[in-house]
Amino acid sequence: MSATHILVVDDEPDIRGLVQDILEDEGYTVAGAENGEAARHALRDRRPDLILLDIWMPDLDGITLLKEWAEEDSLPCPVIMMSGHGTVETAVEATRLGAYDFLEKPLSMAKLLLTVERALEADKLHQENIGLKRRTPLVHEPVGRSAAMLRLREQVKRIAQHDTWVLITGDAGSGRETFARYLHSQSARRERPFVDLSVSTLAGGNAARELFGTEEGEHIHYGSLEKAAGGTLLLDEVADMELDAQAKLLGALDSGSFLRIGGSEPVRIDVRIIAVTQRNLEEEVQAGRFREDLFYHLNVVPLHVPPLREHAEDVPDLLNFYLDYFATHEKLPYRRFSVGAQNFLRNYTWPGNVRELKNLVQRVLILGAGDEISQKEVESALGAPPPVQAQALEGLVSFDQPLRQAREQFEKAYLDYQLEKHGGNVSKMAKEAGMERTHLYRKLRSLGIEIKERR
């Protein structure tokens, strides 16, 4: 497992060596670069977790490098600028381009270490905030005192101590991702990144780009395998991965390295893979939709999360957990479930599993009133949602517009309807629409339709 990796870019060997020694004494791994070209090569070699960048160098100044890196979606990692001849204008320009901070030379080693620590912590919080915006749940110990949950938690704790790959199976909404994050938090990789890649959103060449990244001249886009370096990569709904992408991933796993698209130097893999699926991968192998050799790579340690109906005795604990969660994190009014409501919910079949229970709690806290949640209120909240109604063409599309615009308007309405009907399942949607998945993804993107999560 990799320690936090820092790149020090400075043309003065004494400063570069001193900073490297200090950082290594603190447990970081450090690479040095004596000029801008060496820094470019170092970034092709390995994605750093933080860069210390001198401004004045003989071949290429630090601001120019910073501009070059900022031309991508964002900087590859936090960047701390260093200079003995800095001006306010230079510091402002560096900050505008995304630099985390600006240190003056001669360097105070105490301030350097504090700034590095704060920059890494700020980046970690930034990544967590991105996760929260995508509705990624906070990491917590999976809730439940049933024999099934106790056994599963113990399994996860044992597995976490070994650096093996894991295949987590179970129904949608059963808590598979919760167990994946819990496993990561119990492992030696807990301080390194946890990267969640939704395989169902990958199509065609996009799969290789998202997994392995790209190189175009001096511009590097890091893929998920590098973003998760030293940590854990979650392949969500791995059964949805196209065969071509499966072959490329298998080649990388077999060799322990990969090439970015457009790259010529291999990049080593240092990551734990956790694959998640609600489908039976052995059946997918038999049907020719999933590679047998990749299945055996991923299935080193299988972990099955049972549906909620098989450990219904955990329902009261889960209800209390989510009552506390929404009261604390979303400031919703605290209410309690009556005994009758709890008994009713223990005997409910929970087709949507823990996710359905969580949504129920949120719904009754938002819409209900009073200290107690009654059985009648629960039954009403669980009432079957109205079926998605197909709309008549009149009123859906205006006929008083050019044909191209009318067609786009109809296609958007049609695909929105199909997404709603199939709960965001693109595979089922493509089958009903009679379209190839790759073509469907392109069409959805061109019409600005967001694919709904179905985890």
Tab-separated table of C-alpha atoms in Angstrom:
chain	number	residue	atom	x	y	z
A	1	MET	CA	0.000	0.000	0.000
A	2	SER	CA	1.342	3.433	-0.961
A	3	ALA	CA	2.042	6.198	1.546
A	4	THR	CA	1.065	9.768	0.665
A	5	HIS	CA	3.219	10.739	-2.324
A	6	ILE	CA	4.632	14.282	-2.640
A	7	LEU	CA	6.471	15.786	-5.604
A	8	VAL	CA	9.034	18.528	-4.844
A	9	VAL	CA	9.876	20.718	-7.849
A	10	ASP	CA	12.858	23.049	-7.253
A	11	ASP	CA	16.012	23.794	-9.223
A	12	GLU	CA	18.123	24.207	-6.057
A	13	PRO	CA	19.394	20.740	-5.077
A	14	ASP	CA	20.098	21.723	-1.458
A	15	ILE	CA	16.527	22.912	-0.881
A	16	ARG	CA	15.092	19.957	-2.781
A	17	GLY	CA	17.151	17.483	-0.730
A	18	LEU	CA	16.362	19.165	2.607
A	19	VAL	CA	12.611	19.257	1.945
A	20	GLN	CA	12.695	15.637	0.764
A	21	ASP	CA	14.503	14.489	3.935
A	22	ILE	CA	12.107	16.364	6.228
A	23	LEU	CA	9.019	14.992	4.489
A	24	GLU	CA	10.340	11.422	4.418
A	25	ASP	CA	11.020	11.654	8.170
A	26	GLU	CA	7.286	12.417	8.520
A	27	GLY	CA	6.353	9.213	6.675
A	28	TYR	CA	5.652	10.621	3.195
A	29	THR	CA	7.137	9.184	0.008
A	30	VAL	CA	8.847	11.942	-1.957
A	31	ALA	CA	10.012	12.390	-5.547
A	32	GLY	CA	12.138	15.325	-6.705
A	33	ALA	CA	12.221	17.246	-9.989
A	34	GLU	CA	14.946	19.781	-10.808
A	35	ASN	CA	13.006	21.695	-13.476
A	36	GLY	CA	9.697	21.992	-15.317
A	37	GLU	CA	10.411	19.229	-17.834
A	38	ALA	CA	11.368	16.812	-15.041
A	39	ALA	CA	8.124	17.760	-13.251
A	40	ARG	CA	6.112	16.911	-16.369
A	41	HIS	CA	7.840	13.543	-16.583
A	42	ALA	CA	7.207	12.881	-12.862
A	43	LEU	CA	3.485	13.504	-13.352
A	44	ARG	CA	3.413	11.063	-16.267
A	45	ASP	CA	5.247	8.570	-14.081
A	46	ARG	CA	2.904	8.734	-11.121
A	47	ARG	CA	0.053	10.904	-9.882
A	48	PRO	CA	1.212	12.721	-6.716
A	49	ASP	CA	-1.025	13.511	-3.755
A	50	LEU	CA	0.562	16.962	-3.377
A	51	ILE	CA	3.076	19.137	-5.264
A	52	LEU	CA	5.550	21.657	-3.805
A	53	LEU	CA	6.375	23.909	-6.753
A	54	ASP	CA	9.099	26.533	-7.007
A	55	ILE	CA	8.218	29.588	-9.095
A	56	TRP	CA	11.582	30.581	-10.552
A	57	MET	CA	13.279	27.816	-12.529
A	58	PRO	CA	15.641	28.023	-15.525
A	59	ASP	CA	13.565	26.271	-18.181
A	60	LEU	CA	9.938	26.793	-17.219
A	61	ASP	CA	8.559	28.903	-14.368
A	62	GLY	CA	6.122	27.460	-11.839
A	63	ILE	CA	3.228	29.733	-12.846
A	64	THR	CA	3.437	28.462	-16.432
A	65	LEU	CA	3.378	24.864	-15.165
A	66	LEU	CA	0.436	25.693	-12.901
A	67	LYS	CA	-1.477	27.175	-15.869
A	68	GLU	CA	-0.715	24.065	-17.911
A	69	TRP	CA	-2.037	21.733	-15.207
A	70	ALA	CA	-5.083	23.927	-14.562
A	71	GLU	CA	-6.160	23.584	-18.215
A	72	GLU	CA	-7.474	20.139	-17.330
A	73	ASP	CA	-10.751	19.762	-15.419
A	74	SER	CA	-8.825	20.738	-12.275
A	75	LEU	CA	-5.332	20.516	-10.803
A	76	PRO	CA	-4.160	16.898	-10.385
A	77	CYS	CA	-3.733	17.453	-6.623
A	78	PRO	CA	-3.133	20.313	-4.140
A	79	VAL	CA	-0.207	22.566	-5.195
A	80	ILE	CA	1.825	24.681	-2.752
A	81	MET	CA	3.964	27.367	-4.396
A	82	MET	CA	7.448	28.328	-3.095
A	83	SER	CA	9.549	31.402	-3.943
A	84	GLY	CA	12.309	33.592	-2.556
A	85	HIS	CA	11.420	36.477	-4.883
A	86	GLY	CA	7.642	36.385	-4.839
A	87	THR	CA	5.404	39.393	-5.228
A	88	VAL	CA	1.823	39.942	-4.168
A	89	GLU	CA	0.776	39.796	-7.831
A	90	THR	CA	2.481	36.418	-8.269
A	91	ALA	CA	0.825	35.018	-5.153
A	92	VAL	CA	-2.588	36.283	-6.308
A	93	GLU	CA	-2.076	34.748	-9.779
A	94	ALA	CA	-1.039	31.395	-8.253
A	95	THR	CA	-4.112	31.385	-5.996
A	96	ARG	CA	-6.376	32.305	-8.933
A	97	LEU	CA	-5.022	29.285	-10.822
A	98	GLY	CA	-5.910	27.015	-7.899
A	99	ALA	CA	-2.727	26.827	-5.787
A	100	TYR	CA	-3.518	25.967	-2.168
A	101	ASP	CA	-0.937	28.294	-0.587
A	102	PHE	CA	2.223	30.309	-1.178
A	103	LEU	CA	5.376	29.850	0.964
A	104	GLU	CA	8.272	32.287	1.023
A	105	LYS	CA	11.902	31.229	1.076
A	106	PRO	CA	13.882	30.686	3.205
A	107	LEU	CA	11.378	28.026	4.188
A	108	SER	CA	10.259	27.538	7.763
A	109	MET	CA	10.137	23.736	8.063
A	110	ALA	CA	7.484	23.915	10.790
A	111	LYS	CA	5.260	26.069	8.571
A	112	LEU	CA	5.977	23.825	5.571
A	113	LEU	CA	4.852	20.692	7.428
A	114	LEU	CA	1.738	22.429	8.779
A	115	THR	CA	0.796	23.719	5.315
A	116	VAL	CA	1.316	20.270	3.749
A	117	GLU	CA	-0.849	18.673	6.433
A	118	ARG	CA	-3.606	21.263	5.984
A	119	ALA	CA	-3.515	21.005	2.186
A	120	LEU	CA	-3.890	17.217	2.305
A	121	GLU	CA	-6.732	17.483	4.825
A	122	ALA	CA	-8.494	20.147	2.725
A	123	ASP	CA	-8.232	17.914	-0.348
A	124	LYS	CA	-9.663	14.963	1.586
A	125	LEU	CA	-12.608	17.112	2.732
A	126	HIS	CA	-13.097	18.325	-0.845
A	127	GLN	CA	-13.337	14.745	-2.101
A	128	GLU	CA	-15.786	13.874	0.695
A	129	ASN	CA	-17.936	16.887	-0.243
A	130	ILE	CA	-18.008	15.703	-3.859
A	131	GLY	CA	-19.216	12.357	-2.526
A	132	LEU	CA	-21.928	14.015	-0.436
A	133	LYS	CA	-23.164	15.959	-3.458
A	134	ARG	CA	-23.531	12.612	-5.227
A	135	ARG	CA	-25.506	11.400	-2.212
A	136	THR	CA	-22.715	9.130	-1.078
A	137	PRO	CA	-23.570	7.988	2.473
A	138	LEU	CA	-21.302	8.759	5.394
A	139	VAL	CA	-19.132	5.823	6.468
A	140	HIS	CA	-20.692	4.053	9.417
A	141	GLU	CA	-20.786	0.565	10.835
A	142	PRO	CA	-23.636	-1.351	9.183
A	143	VAL	CA	-26.611	-1.337	11.560
A	144	GLY	CA	-28.181	-4.477	13.036
A	145	ARG	CA	-27.901	-7.016	15.857
A	146	SER	CA	-29.268	-10.006	13.959
A	147	ALA	CA	-27.103	-13.096	13.551
A	148	ALA	CA	-26.775	-12.306	9.829
A	149	MET	CA	-25.460	-8.756	10.439
A	150	LEU	CA	-23.144	-9.801	13.277
A	151	ARG	CA	-21.645	-12.528	11.088
A	152	LEU	CA	-21.290	-10.176	8.112
A	153	ARG	CA	-19.559	-7.437	10.135
A	154	GLU	CA	-17.101	-9.964	11.548
A	155	GLN	CA	-16.405	-11.277	8.032
A	156	VAL	CA	-15.725	-7.760	6.790
A	157	LYS	CA	-13.339	-7.008	9.669
A	158	ARG	CA	-11.369	-10.196	8.933
A	159	ILE	CA	-11.287	-9.552	5.182
A	160	ALA	CA	-10.154	-5.948	5.752
A	161	GLN	CA	-6.910	-7.141	7.336
A	162	HIS	CA	-5.900	-8.869	4.087
A	163	ASP	CA	-5.271	-7.023	0.842
A	164	THR	CA	-7.520	-9.271	-1.234
A	165	TRP	CA	-10.137	-8.254	-3.781
A	166	VAL	CA	-13.760	-8.645	-2.818
A	167	LEU	CA	-16.987	-9.322	-4.720
A	168	ILE	CA	-20.080	-8.031	-2.895
A	169	THR	CA	-23.432	-9.347	-4.096
A	170	GLY	CA	-26.963	-8.570	-2.967
A	171	ASP	CA	-30.194	-6.915	-3.992
A	172	ALA	CA	-30.292	-3.220	-4.911
A	173	GLY	CA	-30.651	-1.114	-1.778
A	174	SER	CA	-29.508	-3.880	0.582
A	175	GLY	CA	-26.444	-1.952	1.773
A	176	ARG	CA	-23.687	-3.267	-0.488
A	177	GLU	CA	-21.940	0.094	-0.795
A	178	THR	CA	-22.206	0.639	2.969
A	179	PHE	CA	-20.307	-2.622	3.507
A	180	ALA	CA	-17.746	-1.678	0.834
A	181	ARG	CA	-17.007	1.642	2.561
A	182	TYR	CA	-16.979	-0.034	5.970
A	183	LEU	CA	-14.454	-2.592	4.681
A	184	HIS	CA	-12.223	0.235	3.410
A	185	SER	CA	-12.487	2.073	6.748
A	186	GLN	CA	-11.352	-1.060	8.623
A	187	SER	CA	-8.364	-1.736	6.351
A	188	ALA	CA	-4.773	-0.483	6.318
A	189	ARG	CA	-5.771	1.594	3.269
A	190	ARG	CA	-8.265	3.687	5.274
A	191	GLU	CA	-6.236	6.917	4.979
A	192	ARG	CA	-5.943	6.564	1.210
A	193	PRO	CA	-8.687	7.341	-1.361
A	194	PHE	CA	-11.939	5.448	-1.783
A	195	VAL	CA	-13.008	5.917	-5.411
A	196	ASP	CA	-16.482	4.889	-6.516
A	197	LEU	CA	-16.833	4.150	-10.242
A	198	SER	CA	-20.356	3.496	-11.541
A	199	VAL	CA	-19.708	0.963	-14.298
A	200	SER	CA	-23.192	1.359	-15.784
A	201	THR	CA	-22.267	4.887	-16.958
A	202	LEU	CA	-19.275	3.656	-18.980
A	203	ALA	CA	-19.747	3.039	-22.669
A	204	GLY	CA	-17.315	2.304	-25.496
A	205	GLY	CA	-14.044	4.252	-25.408
A	206	ASN	CA	-15.249	6.155	-22.344
A	207	ALA	CA	-14.662	3.027	-20.221
A	208	ALA	CA	-10.926	2.902	-20.976
A	209	ARG	CA	-10.609	6.659	-20.439
A	210	GLU	CA	-12.293	6.532	-17.028
A	211	LEU	CA	-10.360	3.465	-15.895
A	212	PHE	CA	-6.894	4.211	-17.257
A	213	GLY	CA	-6.812	7.929	-18.082
A	214	THR	CA	-5.283	9.671	-21.098
A	215	GLU	CA	-2.122	11.459	-22.217
A	216	GLU	CA	-2.260	14.154	-24.894
A	217	GLY	CA	1.050	15.964	-25.213
A	218	GLU	CA	1.744	17.461	-21.799
A	219	HIS	CA	-1.846	17.077	-20.647
A	220	ILE	CA	-2.675	14.109	-18.431
A	221	HIS	CA	-6.128	12.947	-17.356
A	222	TYR	CA	-5.833	10.455	-14.492
A	223	GLY	CA	-8.247	7.518	-14.545
A	224	SER	CA	-9.939	5.871	-11.579
A	225	LEU	CA	-7.172	3.298	-11.100
A	226	GLU	CA	-4.685	6.126	-10.446
A	227	LYS	CA	-7.081	8.272	-8.440
A	228	ALA	CA	-7.516	5.301	-6.101
A	229	ALA	CA	-3.754	4.651	-5.831
A	230	GLY	CA	-2.925	3.143	-2.451
A	231	GLY	CA	-6.628	2.954	-1.623
A	232	THR	CA	-9.773	1.210	-2.819
A	233	LEU	CA	-11.616	1.254	-6.149
A	234	LEU	CA	-15.292	0.309	-6.001
A	235	LEU	CA	-16.632	-1.024	-9.312
A	236	ASP	CA	-20.358	-0.492	-8.829
A	237	GLU	CA	-22.641	-2.822	-10.843
A	238	VAL	CA	-19.631	-4.509	-12.431
A	239	ALA	CA	-21.913	-6.840	-14.437
A	240	ASP	CA	-22.812	-3.858	-16.627
A	241	MET	CA	-19.221	-3.527	-17.901
A	242	GLU	CA	-18.927	-4.052	-21.634
A	243	LEU	CA	-16.817	-6.993	-22.847
A	244	ASP	CA	-14.174	-4.771	-24.434
A	245	ALA	CA	-13.672	-2.884	-21.170
A	246	GLN	CA	-13.586	-6.200	-19.290
A	247	ALA	CA	-10.738	-7.401	-21.529
A	248	LYS	CA	-8.728	-4.203	-20.945
A	249	LEU	CA	-9.251	-4.335	-17.196
A	250	LEU	CA	-8.255	-8.006	-17.118
A	251	GLY	CA	-5.044	-7.240	-19.018
A	252	ALA	CA	-4.163	-4.563	-16.463
A	253	LEU	CA	-4.891	-6.888	-13.536
A	254	ASP	CA	-2.813	-9.707	-15.048
A	255	SER	CA	0.230	-7.506	-15.707
A	256	GLY	CA	-0.084	-5.318	-12.602
A	257	SER	CA	0.191	-2.198	-14.757
A	258	PHE	CA	-1.528	-0.349	-17.586
A	259	LEU	CA	-0.961	2.289	-20.249
A	260	ARG	CA	-2.970	5.473	-20.313
A	261	ILE	CA	-4.648	6.104	-23.662
A	262	GLY	CA	-1.979	7.846	-25.729
A	263	GLY	CA	0.723	6.972	-23.177
A	264	SER	CA	3.900	4.977	-23.668
A	265	GLU	CA	5.091	4.352	-20.089
A	266	PRO	CA	3.345	1.679	-17.967
A	267	VAL	CA	1.722	2.771	-14.695
A	268	ARG	CA	1.784	0.343	-11.765
A	269	ILE	CA	-1.471	-0.680	-10.091
A	270	ASP	CA	-1.611	-0.371	-6.301
A	271	VAL	CA	-5.263	-0.626	-5.389
A	272	ARG	CA	-7.762	-2.941	-3.731
A	273	ILE	CA	-10.702	-3.732	-6.026
A	274	ILE	CA	-14.172	-4.150	-4.549
A	275	ALA	CA	-16.723	-5.184	-7.169
A	276	VAL	CA	-20.454	-4.858	-6.479
A	277	THR	CA	-23.323	-6.437	-8.396
A	278	GLN	CA	-26.954	-7.412	-7.922
A	279	ARG	CA	-26.725	-9.979	-10.712
A	280	ASN	CA	-25.429	-13.555	-10.545
A	281	LEU	CA	-22.026	-13.278	-12.243
A	282	GLU	CA	-21.762	-17.031	-12.761
A	283	GLU	CA	-24.980	-16.897	-14.803
A	284	GLU	CA	-23.593	-13.878	-16.677
A	285	VAL	CA	-20.463	-15.934	-17.482
A	286	GLN	CA	-22.606	-18.831	-18.728
A	287	ALA	CA	-24.579	-16.422	-20.938
A	288	GLY	CA	-21.346	-15.014	-22.414
A	289	ARG	CA	-21.917	-11.511	-21.035
A	290	PHE	CA	-19.067	-11.611	-18.513
A	291	ARG	CA	-15.552	-12.973	-18.915
A	292	GLU	CA	-14.885	-16.089	-16.860
A	293	ASP	CA	-11.245	-15.160	-16.212
A	294	LEU	CA	-12.221	-11.688	-14.935
A	295	PHE	CA	-14.882	-13.254	-12.720
A	296	TYR	CA	-12.251	-15.421	-11.015
A	297	HIS	CA	-9.982	-12.370	-10.596
A	298	LEU	CA	-12.735	-10.410	-8.869
A	299	ASN	CA	-14.240	-13.277	-6.899
A	300	VAL	CA	-11.252	-13.849	-4.599
A	301	VAL	CA	-13.426	-13.236	-1.526
A	302	PRO	CA	-17.222	-13.264	-2.071
A	303	LEU	CA	-19.470	-11.409	0.365
A	304	HIS	CA	-23.266	-11.630	0.168
A	305	VAL	CA	-25.464	-8.951	1.745
A	306	PRO	CA	-28.907	-10.442	2.506
A	307	PRO	CA	-32.119	-8.575	1.655
A	308	LEU	CA	-33.776	-6.786	4.572
A	309	ARG	CA	-36.689	-9.249	4.638
A	310	GLU	CA	-34.194	-11.958	5.716
A	311	HIS	CA	-33.091	-9.998	8.809
A	312	ALA	CA	-36.285	-8.109	9.613
A	313	GLU	CA	-35.401	-8.165	13.338
A	314	ASP	CA	-32.974	-5.332	12.499
A	315	VAL	CA	-35.798	-3.032	11.342
A	316	PRO	CA	-36.265	-1.260	14.749
A	317	ASP	CA	-32.514	-0.526	14.988
A	318	LEU	CA	-32.447	0.766	11.412
A	319	LEU	CA	-35.480	2.984	12.046
A	320	ASN	CA	-33.814	4.512	15.108
A	321	PHE	CA	-30.528	4.967	13.261
A	322	TYR	CA	-32.163	6.913	10.420
A	323	LEU	CA	-34.341	8.948	12.798
A	324	ASP	CA	-31.133	10.109	14.516
A	325	TYR	CA	-29.358	10.549	11.184
A	326	PHE	CA	-31.971	12.866	9.651
A	327	ALA	CA	-32.466	14.812	12.873
A	328	THR	CA	-28.696	15.383	13.165
A	329	HIS	CA	-27.600	15.841	9.544
A	330	GLU	CA	-30.682	17.356	7.917
A	331	LYS	CA	-32.194	19.079	10.965
A	332	LEU	CA	-35.536	17.329	10.479
A	333	PRO	CA	-37.813	17.184	13.553
A	334	TYR	CA	-37.255	14.078	15.660
A	335	ARG	CA	-40.255	11.721	15.891
A	336	ARG	CA	-40.620	8.144	17.102
A	337	PHE	CA	-42.369	5.129	15.574
A	338	SER	CA	-45.243	3.666	17.576
A	339	VAL	CA	-45.075	0.007	18.621
A	340	GLY	CA	-47.812	-0.796	16.088
A	341	ALA	CA	-45.871	0.939	13.298
A	342	GLN	CA	-42.686	-0.943	14.197
A	343	ASN	CA	-44.481	-4.295	14.235
A	344	PHE	CA	-46.084	-3.516	10.879
A	345	LEU	CA	-42.677	-2.630	9.394
A	346	ARG	CA	-41.043	-5.786	10.774
A	347	ASN	CA	-43.572	-7.810	8.780
A	348	TYR	CA	-43.319	-5.695	5.637
A	349	THR	CA	-41.483	-7.368	2.694
A	350	TRP	CA	-39.179	-4.389	1.905
A	351	PRO	CA	-38.801	-4.741	-1.892
A	352	GLY	CA	-36.470	-1.718	-1.831
A	353	ASN	CA	-34.482	-3.003	1.172
A	354	VAL	CA	-32.574	-0.621	3.484
A	355	ARG	CA	-32.755	2.200	0.933
A	356	GLU	CA	-36.549	1.971	0.973
A	357	LEU	CA	-36.530	2.077	4.779
A	358	LYS	CA	-34.262	5.126	4.778
A	359	ASN	CA	-36.529	6.905	2.267
A	360	LEU	CA	-39.594	6.034	4.360
A	361	VAL	CA	-38.078	7.586	7.492
A	362	GLN	CA	-37.147	10.748	5.591
A	363	ARG	CA	-40.638	10.960	4.056
A	364	VAL	CA	-42.562	10.705	7.344
A	365	LEU	CA	-40.238	13.228	9.040
A	366	ILE	CA	-40.761	15.746	6.228
A	367	LEU	CA	-44.505	15.260	5.674
A	368	GLY	CA	-45.768	14.175	9.096
A	369	ALA	CA	-46.470	16.038	12.318
A	370	GLY	CA	-46.585	15.123	15.996
A	371	ASP	CA	-44.163	13.218	18.200
A	372	GLU	CA	-45.362	9.739	17.208
A	373	ILE	CA	-45.468	8.068	13.793
A	374	SER	CA	-48.546	5.850	13.662
A	375	GLN	CA	-49.119	2.619	11.737
A	376	LYS	CA	-51.735	4.378	9.618
A	377	GLU	CA	-49.212	7.081	8.651
A	378	VAL	CA	-46.661	4.413	7.744
A	379	GLU	CA	-49.168	2.485	5.615
A	380	SER	CA	-50.070	5.691	3.808
A	381	ALA	CA	-46.394	6.559	3.232
A	382	LEU	CA	-45.747	3.076	1.814
A	383	GLY	CA	-48.722	3.265	-0.535
A	384	ALA	CA	-47.900	2.161	-4.070
A	385	PRO	CA	-46.730	5.125	-6.147
A	386	PRO	CA	-49.006	6.036	-9.046
A	387	PRO	CA	-47.961	4.283	-12.264
A	388	VAL	CA	-46.045	6.297	-14.801
A	389	GLN	CA	-48.629	7.461	-17.287
A	390	ALA	CA	-47.827	7.741	-20.963
A	391	GLN	CA	-48.777	11.180	-22.260
A	392	ALA	CA	-50.672	11.869	-25.426
A	393	LEU	CA	-48.547	13.309	-28.220
A	394	GLU	CA	-50.690	16.475	-28.268
A	395	GLY	CA	-49.442	18.714	-25.481
A	396	LEU	CA	-46.168	16.765	-25.328
A	397	VAL	CA	-44.743	18.231	-28.514
A	398	SER	CA	-45.583	21.543	-30.104
A	399	PHE	CA	-46.389	21.120	-33.795
A	400	ASP	CA	-45.659	24.830	-34.467
A	401	GLN	CA	-41.879	24.437	-34.759
A	402	PRO	CA	-39.306	22.994	-37.172
A	403	LEU	CA	-39.291	19.195	-37.511
A	404	ARG	CA	-35.793	18.820	-36.023
A	405	GLN	CA	-36.759	20.670	-32.843
A	406	ALA	CA	-40.030	18.748	-32.547
A	407	ARG	CA	-38.145	15.453	-32.915
A	408	GLU	CA	-35.658	16.446	-30.190
A	409	GLN	CA	-38.521	17.490	-27.912
A	410	PHE	CA	-40.262	14.150	-28.433
A	411	GLU	CA	-37.036	12.127	-27.966
A	412	LYS	CA	-36.296	13.908	-24.673
A	413	ALA	CA	-39.826	13.279	-23.364
A	414	TYR	CA	-39.699	9.644	-24.529
A	415	LEU	CA	-36.328	8.927	-22.911
A	416	ASP	CA	-37.315	10.743	-19.682
A	417	TYR	CA	-40.392	8.493	-19.550
A	418	GLN	CA	-38.316	5.329	-20.141
A	419	LEU	CA	-35.770	6.320	-17.451
A	420	GLU	CA	-38.605	6.863	-14.964
A	421	LYS	CA	-40.334	3.637	-15.959
A	422	HIS	CA	-37.202	1.516	-15.514
A	423	GLY	CA	-35.931	3.290	-12.408
A	424	GLY	CA	-32.739	4.447	-14.111
A	425	ASN	CA	-31.767	0.942	-15.329
A	426	VAL	CA	-30.125	1.761	-18.660
A	427	SER	CA	-29.829	-1.888	-19.743
A	428	LYS	CA	-33.600	-2.456	-19.482
A	429	MET	CA	-34.269	0.930	-21.030
A	430	ALA	CA	-32.051	0.174	-24.048
A	431	LYS	CA	-33.787	-3.177	-24.548
A	432	GLU	CA	-37.281	-1.644	-24.580
A	433	ALA	CA	-36.188	1.280	-26.747
A	434	GLY	CA	-34.513	-1.110	-29.216
A	435	MET	CA	-31.184	0.777	-29.048
A	436	GLU	CA	-27.573	-0.223	-28.501
A	437	ARG	CA	-26.418	0.950	-25.060
A	438	THR	CA	-23.500	2.918	-26.520
A	439	HIS	CA	-25.839	4.787	-28.878
A	440	LEU	CA	-28.322	5.336	-26.044
A	441	TYR	CA	-25.649	6.899	-23.796
A	442	ARG	CA	-24.652	9.262	-26.608
A	443	LYS	CA	-28.286	10.211	-27.185
A	444	LEU	CA	-28.895	10.859	-23.464
A	445	ARG	CA	-25.808	13.075	-23.259
A	446	SER	CA	-26.733	15.017	-26.413
A	447	LEU	CA	-30.201	15.747	-24.995
A	448	GLY	CA	-28.825	16.738	-21.587
A	449	ILE	CA	-30.659	13.931	-19.747
A	450	GLU	CA	-29.048	12.914	-16.456
A	451	ILE	CA	-28.956	9.191	-15.688
A	452	LYS	CA	-30.533	8.592	-12.322
A	453	GLU	CA	-28.635	6.557	-9.724
A	454	ARG	CA	-30.181	3.193	-8.902
A	455	ARG	CA	-28.027	2.072	-5.995
